[in-house]
Amino acid sequence: MATTITPVNPITASDPLIIRLIQKMDQLDPDRLMDLWSSPNRDEITIEENVIQHGLADERQIAEAYSNHYLMPLFDPPADSPPPVDPSIASVLPSRLCRDHLIAPLSDDGQTLEVAVFAPDSLLLSDEIKLLTGRQMRPLFAPLSVIERLLAVLYDDGSWTDAVTSANTASFEEVEDAEELDDEESQETGEIVHLDQAPPPGRDGRIIRYVNGIFEQALQTGASDIHIEPYEEACRVRLRIDGVLAEITPPPMAMLNAVISRLKVLSKMDIAEKRVPQDGAIGLRSGDHRVDMRVNTCPTVYGEKIVMRVLDKSALPHNLGMLGLDERQYKDLTESIRSPHGLMLVTGPTGSGKSTTLYSCLNALNDHATNICTVEDPVEFKFSGINQVQTRSKVGLTFADALRSFLRQDPDVIMVGEVRDSETAGICMRAALTGHFVFSTLHTNDALSSVTRLQDMGIEPFLLASTLRLLVAQRLLRRLCTECKEPCQLDAETAARYDVPADTVVFKANGCARCRDTGYKGRVAVFEMIRINREIREMIQRGATVGEMQQAAVDDGMKLLAQSAVVKVVAGETSLEEALSLCESH
């Protein structure tokens, strides 16, 4: 009986690079290649790990093949003698980054950082390494066992000769799909992720290290949001730093499902449900530093996208003086919020710092003699001494329902997360009229447009005139890096346009390692704070236009957004380009 031979498809340009390189070395075993393609876990580990497991090539042959292909040096010291690596080099790169991507630092001359890498995916780390260290990355390909030993020496205080290689012995089936992380781990983790704790060994430990590494990078760079976005052939991980998204190295596609499942488990979400959006929360602790994260998943055509909002309570201003107000704005704010009754509205787009301003005001009023109640969606920060309520639309607890309940709770101060509809607006007005001070937010472009917006919701002008105490609009501008900002002088035409002296010296962004070559580090708030005085109150009652009310406010010494932004430019805190990008010129 004739033996049936299963044909092997010829290698094409669409096949993985390492398979094509092995073919060039004339050692491609068809049977072993068939076993690799039919392997049930081929999508769960990297192609290089698969090649080693199925005996198509060993780790040194893989390193040599990549070294020759990319024309980069090969780093392969003898196994019986330690390599010439200074252990202090370990402090240059985070251990989690090195372990997750199987890289190891070798030397640093202040400008170039030599890094041993095993797979070409690690070459994509050059931008991230420059972000972290300010150095250019010079990669050297090395066998996997060499990198494992280097990691043991640099980060585990191990011995070069005793370090255990994991390339051929590690079990990559330990967490088959890490999507199946069970309730036991969820219970063990609880609501807090301790970033200082070492993850367990095995593939699940690698996933945990990668997730924790994302968290640590977000905290180190002061990111406000983390985005994990799946696409057809790759995924993208981005951090929103100083209001601008910056891309960092994504996980291998083989790890993506496991990473998403890990995040869903930590967030107390249903990991089996991938068809509808879900919301959750994660608590992080690094040393004595506690940070909360608000997590949301959204199904896309290529998988679940995850966005995490970083809520660092320690970053909130401890007092109103830290908000960045000028003397007049500080006086108007502090006097207004201590009124026995009335309404204060804070306006601005998402991410403009409205919650920070409101919480700072509530903190200033939070004492044993004041009953403060808030209704929020969601509750971003939890404070002792403040009664905070989370809306739950599924069970009928809306802003309006919570507000009605508050009025029977004997409150002095009420904070409503957002005025979203006419019903909520009406109850806010009644609360402000009946002896309560009410804080809330509204989506308008400037402060006095709130008057028009509320009238569109059906609020009568006389009610607005009676209840409004302070209208605030705010934006966040990127702060110039103090290490590299450069002075420049405004030309006469520009100075005249923004009403500043012609010889005024301002600063422009340049870029350095400290600010990741952006020219900016941190953000500064600018405010338009309109106190409702007698003149503006009368103008509201007779239906004056927003422009007329703005002119009356300016005549009374108040600053509009653009004027406040120019003040920050003249003070050297931000650049004119940054101010103009966020504030309309008047």
JSON list of N, CA, C and O in Angstrom, two decimals, residues 424-455:
[
{"chain": "A", "resi": 424, "resn": "THR", "atom": "N", "xyz": [-33.48, 67.91, 35.66]},
{"chain": "A", "resi": 424, "resn": "THR", "atom": "CA", "xyz": [-32.37, 68.13, 36.61]},
{"chain": "A", "resi": 424, "resn": "THR", "atom": "C", "xyz": [-32.10, 69.61, 36.80]},
{"chain": "A", "resi": 424, "resn": "THR", "atom": "O", "xyz": [-31.88, 70.08, 37.93]},
{"chain": "A", "resi": 425, "resn": "ALA", "atom": "N", "xyz": [-32.14, 70.38, 35.70]},
{"chain": "A", "resi": 425, "resn": "ALA", "atom": "CA", "xyz": [-31.92, 71.82, 35.80]},
{"chain": "A", "resi": 425, "resn": "ALA", "atom": "C", "xyz": [-32.96, 72.48, 36.69]},
{"chain": "A", "resi": 425, "resn": "ALA", "atom": "O", "xyz": [-32.64, 73.34, 37.53]},
{"chain": "A", "resi": 426, "resn": "GLY", "atom": "N", "xyz": [-34.23, 72.08, 36.53]},
{"chain": "A", "resi": 426, "resn": "GLY", "atom": "CA", "xyz": [-35.31, 72.67, 37.33]},
{"chain": "A", "resi": 426, "resn": "GLY", "atom": "C", "xyz": [-35.14, 72.38, 38.81]},
{"chain": "A", "resi": 426, "resn": "GLY", "atom": "O", "xyz": [-35.34, 73.27, 39.66]},
{"chain": "A", "resi": 427, "resn": "ILE", "atom": "N", "xyz": [-34.76, 71.14, 39.16]},
{"chain": "A", "resi": 427, "resn": "ILE", "atom": "CA", "xyz": [-34.59, 70.79, 40.57]},
{"chain": "A", "resi": 427, "resn": "ILE", "atom": "C", "xyz": [-33.38, 71.53, 41.15]},
{"chain": "A", "resi": 427, "resn": "ILE", "atom": "O", "xyz": [-33.41, 71.98, 42.30]},
{"chain": "A", "resi": 428, "resn": "CYS", "atom": "N", "xyz": [-32.31, 71.69, 40.36]},
{"chain": "A", "resi": 428, "resn": "CYS", "atom": "CA", "xyz": [-31.16, 72.47, 40.82]},
{"chain": "A", "resi": 428, "resn": "CYS", "atom": "C", "xyz": [-31.57, 73.90, 41.15]},
{"chain": "A", "resi": 428, "resn": "CYS", "atom": "O", "xyz": [-31.13, 74.47, 42.17]},
{"chain": "A", "resi": 429, "resn": "MET", "atom": "N", "xyz": [-32.38, 74.50, 40.29]},
{"chain": "A", "resi": 429, "resn": "MET", "atom": "CA", "xyz": [-32.84, 75.87, 40.53]},
{"chain": "A", "resi": 429, "resn": "MET", "atom": "C", "xyz": [-33.66, 75.96, 41.81]},
{"chain": "A", "resi": 429, "resn": "MET", "atom": "O", "xyz": [-33.49, 76.88, 42.62]},
{"chain": "A", "resi": 430, "resn": "ARG", "atom": "N", "xyz": [-34.57, 75.00, 42.02]},
{"chain": "A", "resi": 430, "resn": "ARG", "atom": "CA", "xyz": [-35.41, 75.02, 43.23]},
{"chain": "A", "resi": 430, "resn": "ARG", "atom": "C", "xyz": [-34.55, 74.83, 44.48]},
{"chain": "A", "resi": 430, "resn": "ARG", "atom": "O", "xyz": [-34.78, 75.50, 45.50]},
{"chain": "A", "resi": 431, "resn": "ALA", "atom": "N", "xyz": [-33.55, 73.93, 44.37]},
{"chain": "A", "resi": 431, "resn": "ALA", "atom": "CA", "xyz": [-32.67, 73.73, 45.52]},
{"chain": "A", "resi": 431, "resn": "ALA", "atom": "C", "xyz": [-31.90, 75.00, 45.84]},
{"chain": "A", "resi": 431, "resn": "ALA", "atom": "O", "xyz": [-31.72, 75.37, 47.01]},
{"chain": "A", "resi": 432, "resn": "ALA", "atom": "N", "xyz": [-31.42, 75.69, 44.79]},
{"chain": "A", "resi": 432, "resn": "ALA", "atom": "CA", "xyz": [-30.64, 76.92, 44.99]},
{"chain": "A", "resi": 432, "resn": "ALA", "atom": "C", "xyz": [-31.50, 78.04, 45.56]},
{"chain": "A", "resi": 432, "resn": "ALA", "atom": "O", "xyz": [-31.00, 78.93, 46.25]},
{"chain": "A", "resi": 433, "resn": "LEU", "atom": "N", "xyz": [-32.81, 77.99, 45.28]},
{"chain": "A", "resi": 433, "resn": "LEU", "atom": "CA", "xyz": [-33.72, 79.02, 45.78]},
{"chain": "A", "resi": 433, "resn": "LEU", "atom": "C", "xyz": [-34.15, 78.78, 47.22]},
{"chain": "A", "resi": 433, "resn": "LEU", "atom": "O", "xyz": [-34.58, 79.72, 47.90]},
{"chain": "A", "resi": 434, "resn": "THR", "atom": "N", "xyz": [-34.05, 77.53, 47.67]},
{"chain": "A", "resi": 434, "resn": "THR", "atom": "CA", "xyz": [-34.60, 77.18, 48.98]},
{"chain": "A", "resi": 434, "resn": "THR", "atom": "C", "xyz": [-33.53, 76.96, 50.04]},
{"chain": "A", "resi": 434, "resn": "THR", "atom": "O", "xyz": [-33.68, 76.12, 50.92]},
{"chain": "A", "resi": 435, "resn": "GLY", "atom": "N", "xyz": [-32.43, 77.69, 49.92]},
{"chain": "A", "resi": 435, "resn": "GLY", "atom": "CA", "xyz": [-31.46, 77.70, 51.01]},
{"chain": "A", "resi": 435, "resn": "GLY", "atom": "C", "xyz": [-30.32, 76.71, 50.89]},
{"chain": "A", "resi": 435, "resn": "GLY", "atom": "O", "xyz": [-29.71, 76.35, 51.90]},
{"chain": "A", "resi": 436, "resn": "HIS", "atom": "N", "xyz": [-30.01, 76.25, 49.67]},
{"chain": "A", "resi": 436, "resn": "HIS", "atom": "CA", "xyz": [-28.88, 75.33, 49.47]},
{"chain": "A", "resi": 436, "resn": "HIS", "atom": "C", "xyz": [-27.93, 75.94, 48.44]},
{"chain": "A", "resi": 436, "resn": "HIS", "atom": "O", "xyz": [-28.36, 76.62, 47.52]},
{"chain": "A", "resi": 437, "resn": "PHE", "atom": "N", "xyz": [-26.63, 75.65, 48.60]},
{"chain": "A", "resi": 437, "resn": "PHE", "atom": "CA", "xyz": [-25.68, 76.05, 47.56]},
{"chain": "A", "resi": 437, "resn": "PHE", "atom": "C", "xyz": [-25.43, 74.83, 46.69]},
{"chain": "A", "resi": 437, "resn": "PHE", "atom": "O", "xyz": [-25.09, 73.76, 47.18]},
{"chain": "A", "resi": 438, "resn": "VAL", "atom": "N", "xyz": [-25.60, 75.02, 45.38]},
{"chain": "A", "resi": 438, "resn": "VAL", "atom": "CA", "xyz": [-25.54, 73.90, 44.44]},
{"chain": "A", "resi": 438, "resn": "VAL", "atom": "C", "xyz": [-24.36, 74.10, 43.49]},
{"chain": "A", "resi": 438, "resn": "VAL", "atom": "O", "xyz": [-24.18, 75.19, 42.91]},
{"chain": "A", "resi": 439, "resn": "PHE", "atom": "N", "xyz": [-23.55, 73.05, 43.34]},
{"chain": "A", "resi": 439, "resn": "PHE", "atom": "CA", "xyz": [-22.48, 73.01, 42.34]},
{"chain": "A", "resi": 439, "resn": "PHE", "atom": "C", "xyz": [-22.89, 72.05, 41.23]},
{"chain": "A", "resi": 439, "resn": "PHE", "atom": "O", "xyz": [-23.49, 71.01, 41.49]},
{"chain": "A", "resi": 440, "resn": "SER", "atom": "N", "xyz": [-22.53, 72.38, 39.99]},
{"chain": "A", "resi": 440, "resn": "SER", "atom": "CA", "xyz": [-22.75, 71.43, 38.90]},
{"chain": "A", "resi": 440, "resn": "SER", "atom": "C", "xyz": [-21.89, 71.80, 37.70]},
{"chain": "A", "resi": 440, "resn": "SER", "atom": "O", "xyz": [-21.16, 72.81, 37.72]},
{"chain": "A", "resi": 441, "resn": "THR", "atom": "N", "xyz": [-21.97, 70.98, 36.66]},
{"chain": "A", "resi": 441, "resn": "THR", "atom": "CA", "xyz": [-21.23, 71.23, 35.42]},
{"chain": "A", "resi": 441, "resn": "THR", "atom": "C", "xyz": [-22.20, 71.28, 34.26]},
{"chain": "A", "resi": 441, "resn": "THR", "atom": "O", "xyz": [-23.31, 70.74, 34.31]},
{"chain": "A", "resi": 442, "resn": "LEU", "atom": "N", "xyz": [-21.75, 71.90, 33.19]},
{"chain": "A", "resi": 442, "resn": "LEU", "atom": "CA", "xyz": [-22.57, 72.07, 31.99]},
{"chain": "A", "resi": 442, "resn": "LEU", "atom": "C", "xyz": [-21.61, 72.11, 30.80]},
{"chain": "A", "resi": 442, "resn": "LEU", "atom": "O", "xyz": [-20.49, 72.61, 30.92]},
{"chain": "A", "resi": 443, "resn": "HIS", "atom": "N", "xyz": [-22.05, 71.60, 29.66]},
{"chain": "A", "resi": 443, "resn": "HIS", "atom": "CA", "xyz": [-21.18, 71.60, 28.48]},
{"chain": "A", "resi": 443, "resn": "HIS", "atom": "C", "xyz": [-21.50, 72.81, 27.60]},
{"chain": "A", "resi": 443, "resn": "HIS", "atom": "O", "xyz": [-22.45, 72.81, 26.83]},
{"chain": "A", "resi": 444, "resn": "THR", "atom": "N", "xyz": [-20.70, 73.85, 27.76]},
{"chain": "A", "resi": 444, "resn": "THR", "atom": "CA", "xyz": [-20.77, 75.03, 26.89]},
{"chain": "A", "resi": 444, "resn": "THR", "atom": "C", "xyz": [-19.35, 75.49, 26.60]},
{"chain": "A", "resi": 444, "resn": "THR", "atom": "O", "xyz": [-18.40, 75.10, 27.28]},
{"chain": "A", "resi": 445, "resn": "ASN", "atom": "N", "xyz": [-19.21, 76.35, 25.57]},
{"chain": "A", "resi": 445, "resn": "ASN", "atom": "CA", "xyz": [-17.87, 76.80, 25.17]},
{"chain": "A", "resi": 445, "resn": "ASN", "atom": "C", "xyz": [-17.28, 77.85, 26.09]},
{"chain": "A", "resi": 445, "resn": "ASN", "atom": "O", "xyz": [-16.07, 77.98, 26.21]},
{"chain": "A", "resi": 446, "resn": "ASP", "atom": "N", "xyz": [-18.14, 78.65, 26.70]},
{"chain": "A", "resi": 446, "resn": "ASP", "atom": "CA", "xyz": [-17.66, 79.67, 27.64]},
{"chain": "A", "resi": 446, "resn": "ASP", "atom": "C", "xyz": [-18.64, 79.78, 28.79]},
{"chain": "A", "resi": 446, "resn": "ASP", "atom": "O", "xyz": [-19.70, 79.15, 28.80]},
{"chain": "A", "resi": 447, "resn": "ALA", "atom": "N", "xyz": [-18.29, 80.59, 29.78]},
{"chain": "A", "resi": 447, "resn": "ALA", "atom": "CA", "xyz": [-19.08, 80.63, 31.01]},
{"chain": "A", "resi": 447, "resn": "ALA", "atom": "C", "xyz": [-20.48, 81.18, 30.79]},
{"chain": "A", "resi": 447, "resn": "ALA", "atom": "O", "xyz": [-21.49, 80.57, 31.19]},
{"chain": "A", "resi": 448, "resn": "LEU", "atom": "N", "xyz": [-20.59, 82.34, 30.14]},
{"chain": "A", "resi": 448, "resn": "LEU", "atom": "CA", "xyz": [-21.89, 83.00, 30.04]},
{"chain": "A", "resi": 448, "resn": "LEU", "atom": "C", "xyz": [-22.83, 82.32, 29.05]},
{"chain": "A", "resi": 448, "resn": "LEU", "atom": "O", "xyz": [-24.03, 82.58, 29.06]},
{"chain": "A", "resi": 449, "resn": "SER", "atom": "N", "xyz": [-22.33, 81.45, 28.21]},
{"chain": "A", "resi": 449, "resn": "SER", "atom": "CA", "xyz": [-23.22, 80.66, 27.34]},
{"chain": "A", "resi": 449, "resn": "SER", "atom": "C", "xyz": [-24.08, 79.72, 28.16]},
{"chain": "A", "resi": 449, "resn": "SER", "atom": "O", "xyz": [-25.08, 79.18, 27.66]},
{"chain": "A", "resi": 450, "resn": "SER", "atom": "N", "xyz": [-23.71, 79.49, 29.44]},
{"chain": "A", "resi": 450, "resn": "SER", "atom": "CA", "xyz": [-24.54, 78.67, 30.32]},
{"chain": "A", "resi": 450, "resn": "SER", "atom": "C", "xyz": [-25.93, 79.27, 30.48]},
{"chain": "A", "resi": 450, "resn": "SER", "atom": "O", "xyz": [-26.93, 78.54, 30.62]},
{"chain": "A", "resi": 451, "resn": "VAL", "atom": "N", "xyz": [-26.01, 80.60, 30.46]},
{"chain": "A", "resi": 451, "resn": "VAL", "atom": "CA", "xyz": [-27.30, 81.26, 30.60]},
{"chain": "A", "resi": 451, "resn": "VAL", "atom": "C", "xyz": [-28.22, 80.87, 29.45]},
{"chain": "A", "resi": 451, "resn": "VAL", "atom": "O", "xyz": [-29.39, 80.48, 29.66]},
{"chain": "A", "resi": 452, "resn": "THR", "atom": "N", "xyz": [-27.71, 80.96, 28.24]},
{"chain": "A", "resi": 452, "resn": "THR", "atom": "CA", "xyz": [-28.50, 80.58, 27.06]},
{"chain": "A", "resi": 452, "resn": "THR", "atom": "C", "xyz": [-28.86, 79.11, 27.10]},
{"chain": "A", "resi": 452, "resn": "THR", "atom": "O", "xyz": [-29.99, 78.72, 26.77]},
{"chain": "A", "resi": 453, "resn": "ARG", "atom": "N", "xyz": [-27.90, 78.27, 27.49]},
{"chain": "A", "resi": 453, "resn": "ARG", "atom": "CA", "xyz": [-28.15, 76.82, 27.53]},
{"chain": "A", "resi": 453, "resn": "ARG", "atom": "C", "xyz": [-29.26, 76.49, 28.51]},
{"chain": "A", "resi": 453, "resn": "ARG", "atom": "O", "xyz": [-30.14, 75.66, 28.22]},
{"chain": "A", "resi": 454, "resn": "LEU", "atom": "N", "xyz": [-29.26, 77.09, 29.67]},
{"chain": "A", "resi": 454, "resn": "LEU", "atom": "CA", "xyz": [-30.30, 76.82, 30.66]},
{"chain": "A", "resi": 454, "resn": "LEU", "atom": "C", "xyz": [-31.65, 77.36, 30.21]},
{"chain": "A", "resi": 454, "resn": "LEU", "atom": "O", "xyz": [-32.70, 76.75, 30.48]},
{"chain": "A", "resi": 455, "resn": "GLN", "atom": "N", "xyz": [-31.65, 78.50, 29.52]},
{"chain": "A", "resi": 455, "resn": "GLN", "atom": "CA", "xyz": [-32.90, 79.01, 28.98]},
{"chain": "A", "resi": 455, "resn": "GLN", "atom": "C", "xyz": [-33.47, 78.05, 27.93]},
{"chain": "A", "resi": 455, "resn": "GLN", "atom": "O", "xyz": [-34.68, 77.85, 27.86]}
]
